[in-house]
Short mmCIF file of C-alpha atoms and ligand atoms in Angstrom, two decimals:
data_model
loop_
_atom_site.label_atom_id
_atom_site.label_comp_id
_atom_site.label_asym_id
_atom_site.label_seq_id
_atom_site.Cartn_x
_atom_site.Cartn_y
_atom_site.Cartn_z
CA MET A 26 -4.99 24.91 -2.06
CA SER A 27 -2.78 22.64 -1.54
CA SER A 28 0.88 23.37 -1.15
CA LEU A 29 2.44 20.85 -3.86
CA ASP A 30 5.41 21.65 -5.65
CA TYR A 31 4.74 20.72 -9.01
CA PRO A 32 8.11 21.78 -10.64
CA ALA A 33 9.67 20.24 -8.41
CA LEU A 34 7.44 16.27 -8.71
CA ILE A 35 7.94 16.82 -12.55
CA ALA A 36 11.74 17.26 -12.44
CA ALA A 37 11.34 14.26 -9.54
CA LEU A 38 9.30 11.53 -11.95
CA GLY A 39 11.49 12.17 -14.89
CA PRO A 40 10.30 10.59 -18.20
CA ALA A 41 7.32 8.78 -16.03
CA ALA A 42 5.62 12.20 -15.78
CA LEU A 43 3.89 11.26 -18.71
CA ARG A 44 2.43 8.89 -17.37
CA PHE A 45 0.65 10.73 -14.39
CA ASP A 46 -1.54 13.60 -13.35
CA VAL A 47 -1.89 15.12 -10.81
CA ASP A 48 -4.43 16.42 -9.27
CA ALA A 49 -3.77 17.76 -6.21
CA VAL A 50 -6.02 19.25 -3.26
CA ALA A 51 -5.12 21.17 0.21
CA GLU A 52 -8.53 19.28 2.15
CA CYS A 53 -11.02 15.98 1.11
CA GLU A 54 -13.36 13.17 2.64
CA SER A 55 -10.69 10.66 1.68
CA THR A 56 -8.62 10.46 -1.61
CA ASN A 57 -10.26 6.89 -2.94
CA THR A 58 -13.31 8.31 -2.70
CA LEU A 59 -12.74 11.60 -4.37
CA LEU A 60 -11.04 9.12 -7.02
CA LEU A 61 -13.44 6.34 -6.78
CA ASP A 62 -16.44 8.85 -8.11
CA ARG A 63 -13.93 10.02 -11.08
CA ALA A 64 -12.82 6.63 -11.61
CA GLU A 65 -17.01 6.09 -12.64
CA THR A 66 -17.10 9.25 -15.05
CA GLY A 67 -14.32 8.05 -16.80
CA ALA A 68 -11.05 9.78 -15.96
CA PRO A 69 -7.78 8.09 -17.45
CA SER A 70 -5.94 5.41 -16.16
CA GLY A 71 -2.69 7.03 -14.02
CA LEU A 72 -4.68 10.12 -12.42
CA VAL A 73 -4.17 11.16 -9.35
CA ILE A 74 -5.79 12.79 -6.42
CA LEU A 75 -3.36 13.57 -3.22
CA ALA A 76 -4.72 15.61 -0.24
CA ASP A 77 -3.18 18.04 2.43
CA SER A 78 -5.06 16.43 4.65
CA GLN A 79 -9.00 14.15 4.43
CA SER A 80 -11.71 14.56 7.13
CA ALA A 81 -12.60 11.27 7.01
CA GLY A 82 -9.08 8.55 5.12
CA ARG A 83 -10.34 5.11 4.93
CA GLY A 84 -8.43 2.17 6.19
CA ARG A 85 -8.38 -1.30 5.47
CA ARG A 86 -11.24 -4.09 6.82
CA GLY A 87 -13.69 -0.64 7.64
CA ARG A 88 -10.80 1.30 10.09
CA SER A 89 -9.77 4.70 9.73
CA TRP A 90 -6.40 6.05 8.69
CA TYR A 91 -5.07 9.18 10.29
CA GLY A 92 -2.32 11.43 8.49
CA ALA A 93 -1.51 15.00 9.40
CA PRO A 94 -0.70 17.95 7.04
CA GLY A 95 2.76 17.90 6.12
CA ASP A 96 3.90 15.31 7.86
CA SER A 97 2.10 12.38 5.62
CA LEU A 98 1.88 11.48 2.34
CA THR A 99 -2.16 10.03 1.01
CA PHE A 100 -3.00 10.20 -2.39
CA SER A 101 -4.53 7.80 -4.15
CA LEU A 102 -4.08 6.88 -7.93
CA LEU A 103 -6.65 4.98 -10.56
CA TRP A 104 -4.89 2.02 -13.11
CA ARG A 105 -7.30 0.70 -15.37
CA PHE A 106 -5.66 -2.54 -16.66
CA PRO A 107 -6.79 -5.16 -18.89
CA PRO A 108 -9.24 -7.41 -18.59
CA ALA A 109 -8.88 -10.46 -16.11
CA SER A 110 -5.71 -9.29 -15.29
CA THR A 111 -7.79 -7.45 -11.84
CA ALA A 112 -7.45 -10.27 -8.88
CA PRO A 113 -8.44 -8.14 -5.60
CA ALA A 114 -6.10 -9.52 -3.85
CA ALA A 115 -3.37 -10.39 -6.29
CA LEU A 116 -3.37 -6.56 -6.68
CA SER A 117 -2.81 -5.37 -3.47
CA LEU A 118 0.33 -7.21 -3.13
CA ALA A 119 1.85 -6.27 -6.77
CA VAL A 120 0.87 -2.63 -5.05
CA GLY A 121 2.99 -3.40 -1.62
CA VAL A 122 5.91 -4.92 -4.34
CA GLY A 123 5.47 -1.56 -5.73
CA LEU A 124 5.84 0.41 -2.56
CA ALA A 125 8.76 -1.28 -1.42
CA ARG A 126 11.45 -1.29 -4.03
CA ALA A 127 10.33 2.32 -4.48
CA LEU A 128 10.77 2.92 0.18
CA ARG A 129 14.61 1.48 -0.91
CA HIS A 130 15.27 3.96 -3.60
CA LEU A 131 14.09 6.55 -1.21
CA GLY A 132 17.26 5.38 1.21
CA CYS A 133 14.46 2.80 3.57
CA ALA A 134 16.81 -0.74 3.79
CA ASP A 135 14.83 -2.31 6.01
CA LEU A 136 11.45 -1.97 4.70
CA ARG A 137 9.38 -5.05 4.88
CA LEU A 138 5.70 -6.36 3.42
CA LYS A 139 3.08 -8.08 6.06
CA TRP A 140 0.58 -9.41 4.50
CA PRO A 141 -0.91 -8.37 2.50
CA ASN A 142 -0.01 -4.76 2.52
CA ASP A 143 0.94 -3.13 5.82
CA LEU A 144 4.51 -1.71 5.36
CA LEU A 145 6.75 -2.44 8.64
CA ILE A 146 10.10 -0.68 9.56
CA GLY A 147 11.15 -2.81 12.52
CA THR A 148 7.33 -4.12 13.65
CA ARG A 149 5.95 -0.51 13.64
CA LYS A 150 4.39 0.71 10.61
CA LEU A 151 5.40 3.46 7.75
CA GLY A 152 2.41 3.21 5.66
CA GLY A 153 -0.70 1.36 4.19
CA VAL A 154 -2.94 0.40 0.69
CA LEU A 155 -5.90 0.38 0.44
CA VAL A 156 -7.26 -1.34 -3.19
CA GLU A 157 -11.22 -0.85 -4.22
CA LEU A 158 -12.06 -1.65 -7.93
CA GLN A 159 -14.09 0.25 -9.51
CA SER A 160 -18.23 -1.30 -10.10
CA GLY A 161 -18.73 -2.20 -13.27
CA ASN A 162 -16.14 -4.31 -15.67
CA VAL A 163 -14.38 -1.45 -16.38
CA ARG A 164 -11.04 -2.78 -14.60
CA GLY A 165 -10.15 0.32 -13.01
CA ALA A 166 -8.59 0.67 -9.76
CA VAL A 167 -7.92 2.62 -7.49
CA ILE A 168 -5.23 2.71 -5.56
CA GLY A 169 -5.21 4.96 -1.67
CA ILE A 170 -1.66 4.98 0.06
CA GLY A 171 -1.47 6.52 3.16
CA LEU A 172 3.12 7.27 4.53
CA ASN A 173 4.24 8.68 7.51
CA LEU A 174 7.03 10.85 6.67
CA ARG A 175 7.55 12.39 9.75
CA ARG A 176 5.76 11.74 13.17
CA PRO A 177 2.80 14.53 13.67
CA ALA A 178 2.53 15.73 17.62
CA ASP A 179 -0.89 14.63 17.26
CA MET A 180 -0.89 11.27 16.64
CA PRO A 181 -3.54 9.58 18.46
CA ALA A 182 -2.30 7.95 20.98
CA GLU A 183 -3.33 4.09 19.93
CA VAL A 184 -1.33 4.36 16.82
CA VAL A 185 1.62 6.36 18.60
CA ALA A 186 3.09 2.69 19.85
CA LEU A 187 2.54 1.08 16.63
CA ALA A 188 3.63 2.93 14.28
CA THR A 189 6.97 4.82 12.53
CA SER A 190 8.08 7.52 9.78
CA LEU A 191 10.13 7.98 7.09
CA HIS A 192 12.08 10.47 9.29
CA GLU A 193 12.98 8.48 12.46
CA ALA A 194 14.44 5.21 9.58
CA GLY A 195 16.85 9.01 8.67
CA VAL A 196 15.28 8.98 5.47
CA ASN A 197 13.84 13.13 4.63
CA PRO A 198 13.42 13.54 1.07
CA SER A 199 10.00 16.07 0.50
CA ARG A 200 7.20 14.79 -1.09
CA GLU A 201 7.32 15.26 -4.31
CA VAL A 202 10.17 13.02 -4.52
CA VAL A 203 8.49 10.50 -2.39
CA LEU A 204 5.18 10.86 -3.93
CA ALA A 205 7.70 10.58 -7.58
CA THR A 206 9.89 7.57 -6.60
CA CYS A 207 6.44 5.58 -5.41
CA LEU A 208 4.56 6.12 -8.88
CA ALA A 209 7.97 5.94 -11.35
CA ASP A 210 8.15 2.18 -9.40
CA LEU A 211 4.67 1.86 -9.27
CA ALA A 212 4.08 2.13 -13.39
CA ALA A 213 7.28 0.11 -13.85
CA VAL A 214 5.39 -2.90 -11.39
CA PHE A 215 2.00 -2.58 -12.86
CA ASP A 216 3.62 -3.14 -16.36
CA THR A 217 5.32 -6.83 -15.35
CA TYR A 218 1.51 -7.21 -13.53
CA ALA A 219 -0.87 -6.91 -16.72
CA GLU A 220 2.32 -8.28 -18.64
CA SER A 221 2.39 -11.40 -16.30
CA GLY A 222 0.91 -11.95 -13.35
CA PHE A 223 1.64 -12.01 -10.02
CA ALA A 224 3.47 -14.37 -10.40
CA ALA A 225 5.79 -12.45 -11.66
CA LEU A 226 6.14 -10.47 -8.48
CA ARG A 227 5.89 -13.15 -6.00
CA GLU A 228 9.40 -13.89 -5.31
CA GLU A 229 10.04 -10.26 -5.39
CA TRP A 230 7.24 -9.72 -2.51
CA MET A 231 8.36 -12.72 -0.46
CA ALA A 232 12.08 -11.61 0.48
CA ALA A 233 10.72 -8.52 1.25
CA HIS A 234 7.81 -10.63 3.70
CA ALA A 235 7.82 -9.58 7.58
CA HIS A 236 7.05 -13.37 8.69
CA GLN A 237 7.79 -15.71 6.24
CA GLY A 238 9.25 -19.05 8.13
CA GLN A 239 7.15 -17.78 11.76
CA LEU A 240 4.41 -18.41 13.46
CA VAL A 241 1.40 -16.59 13.78
CA ASN A 242 -2.61 -15.54 14.64
CA ILE A 243 -4.67 -15.14 11.07
CA SER A 244 -7.66 -12.69 12.68
CA GLY A 245 -10.81 -11.36 11.15
CA SER A 246 -11.79 -14.21 8.65
CA GLY A 247 -13.82 -15.57 10.91
CA ALA A 248 -12.04 -18.77 12.69
CA GLU A 249 -8.89 -17.86 14.87
CA LEU A 250 -5.69 -19.40 12.30
CA SER A 251 -2.83 -20.68 13.51
CA GLY A 252 0.02 -21.64 11.72
CA ARG A 253 3.91 -21.09 10.31
CA CYS A 254 3.37 -18.40 7.03
CA MET A 255 4.84 -20.67 4.15
CA GLY A 256 4.47 -17.54 1.78
CA VAL A 257 1.69 -16.33 -0.54
CA ASP A 258 0.63 -18.08 -4.37
CA ALA A 259 0.60 -17.31 -7.11
CA ASP A 260 -3.54 -14.96 -6.51
CA GLY A 261 -2.25 -12.96 -3.83
CA ALA A 262 -3.40 -15.71 -1.04
CA LEU A 263 -0.68 -16.12 2.31
CA LEU A 264 -0.23 -19.97 2.63
CA LEU A 265 -0.54 -20.86 6.25
CA GLN A 266 1.36 -24.23 7.14
CA THR A 267 -1.58 -25.43 10.03
CA ALA A 268 -1.72 -28.47 12.51
CA GLY A 269 -4.36 -29.42 9.67
CA GLY A 270 -2.90 -28.86 6.87
CA LEU A 271 -2.11 -25.82 4.50
CA GLU A 272 -4.52 -23.25 4.71
CA ARG A 273 -4.91 -20.47 1.41
CA VAL A 274 -6.15 -16.77 4.05
CA LEU A 275 -7.56 -14.65 1.65
CA ALA A 276 -8.88 -12.01 4.66
CA GLY A 277 -8.30 -11.22 7.52
CA ASP A 278 -5.20 -9.46 10.23
CA VAL A 279 -1.48 -11.22 10.93
CA SER A 280 -0.20 -11.55 14.73
CA LEU A 281 2.76 -12.36 15.38
CA ARG A 282 2.13 -15.25 18.29
CA PRO A 283 3.53 -14.57 20.76
CA PHE A 284 5.17 -17.80 22.53
CA GLY A 285 6.51 -19.53 19.29
CA GLY A 286 5.24 -23.04 20.44
CA GLU A 287 3.94 -24.90 17.62
C1 LIG B 305 -4.42 0.87 5.70
O1 LIG B 305 -3.38 0.33 6.80
O2 LIG B 305 -6.33 0.32 6.25
C2 LIG B 305 -4.77 1.32 4.84
C3 LIG B 305 -5.11 2.90 4.50
C4 LIG B 305 -5.38 3.95 4.02
C5 LIG B 305 -4.91 4.95 4.07
C6 LIG B 305 -5.20 5.90 2.73
S1 LIG B 305 -4.92 7.21 2.69
C7 LIG B 305 -4.99 7.91 0.94
C8 LIG B 305 -6.37 6.75 0.96
N1 LIG B 305 -7.44 7.64 1.60
C9 LIG B 305 -8.47 7.09 1.86
O3 LIG B 305 -8.92 7.11 2.36
N2 LIG B 305 -7.11 6.37 2.03
C10 LIG B 305 -6.23 5.74 1.37
#
């Protein structure tokens, strides 16, 4: 059984508690995998699975996700959207807007978003998001979120220099308060998204964009691309001003160009 304090969670959720049902488990392979299975058998919108630890946590682009019990918050949220409102790229960016709001509400002033939806403090990664859509036409999205609360003692060497945590930013709320704040802010953002699409959230995303106006490289999307980040469009594509004109980037990893010249 998980050590999640349910009364503390419900108190922190306030009125938003009516919109969520949180199932906390001690361990599973991946909360996204578990929740996708539940979604297929008709689980309702608002179901959340939180795990103290995952044996095979998954990240974007087939990577694995490392989290340590007690030091990480790892959960997945099922949300069912009206038909035609779940363009995956744009939904993924909307999640970033919700989490950026939540982290600011928790006192994390310097939160930045790296396209499509990494959460950064400075240049280091605080958390990540993996959005997966349920198969068929039911419009259920499983939104998996991993946040570093503290830096675990046994963090893998390849992640140490790239990662940060809320604790290192001087932000130390309980796991229950972090979860409740994320859920309440995500629900508000999803209401806007369902009604007006990502277009209504785009300016807010760009205001938090870590690489707005900067020179970057894009890898992992076929041909390597280089250019200046001009923001994102209403479908969630990254707009890159390249030597050959404005490109819409739909997939890939962004990295800062080491020696800036055009
Ligand atoms: C990334 O940055 O690559 C995305 C990481 C997403 C990790 C979370 S942890 C909870 C949920 N379950 C998973 O297996 N992955 C997501």
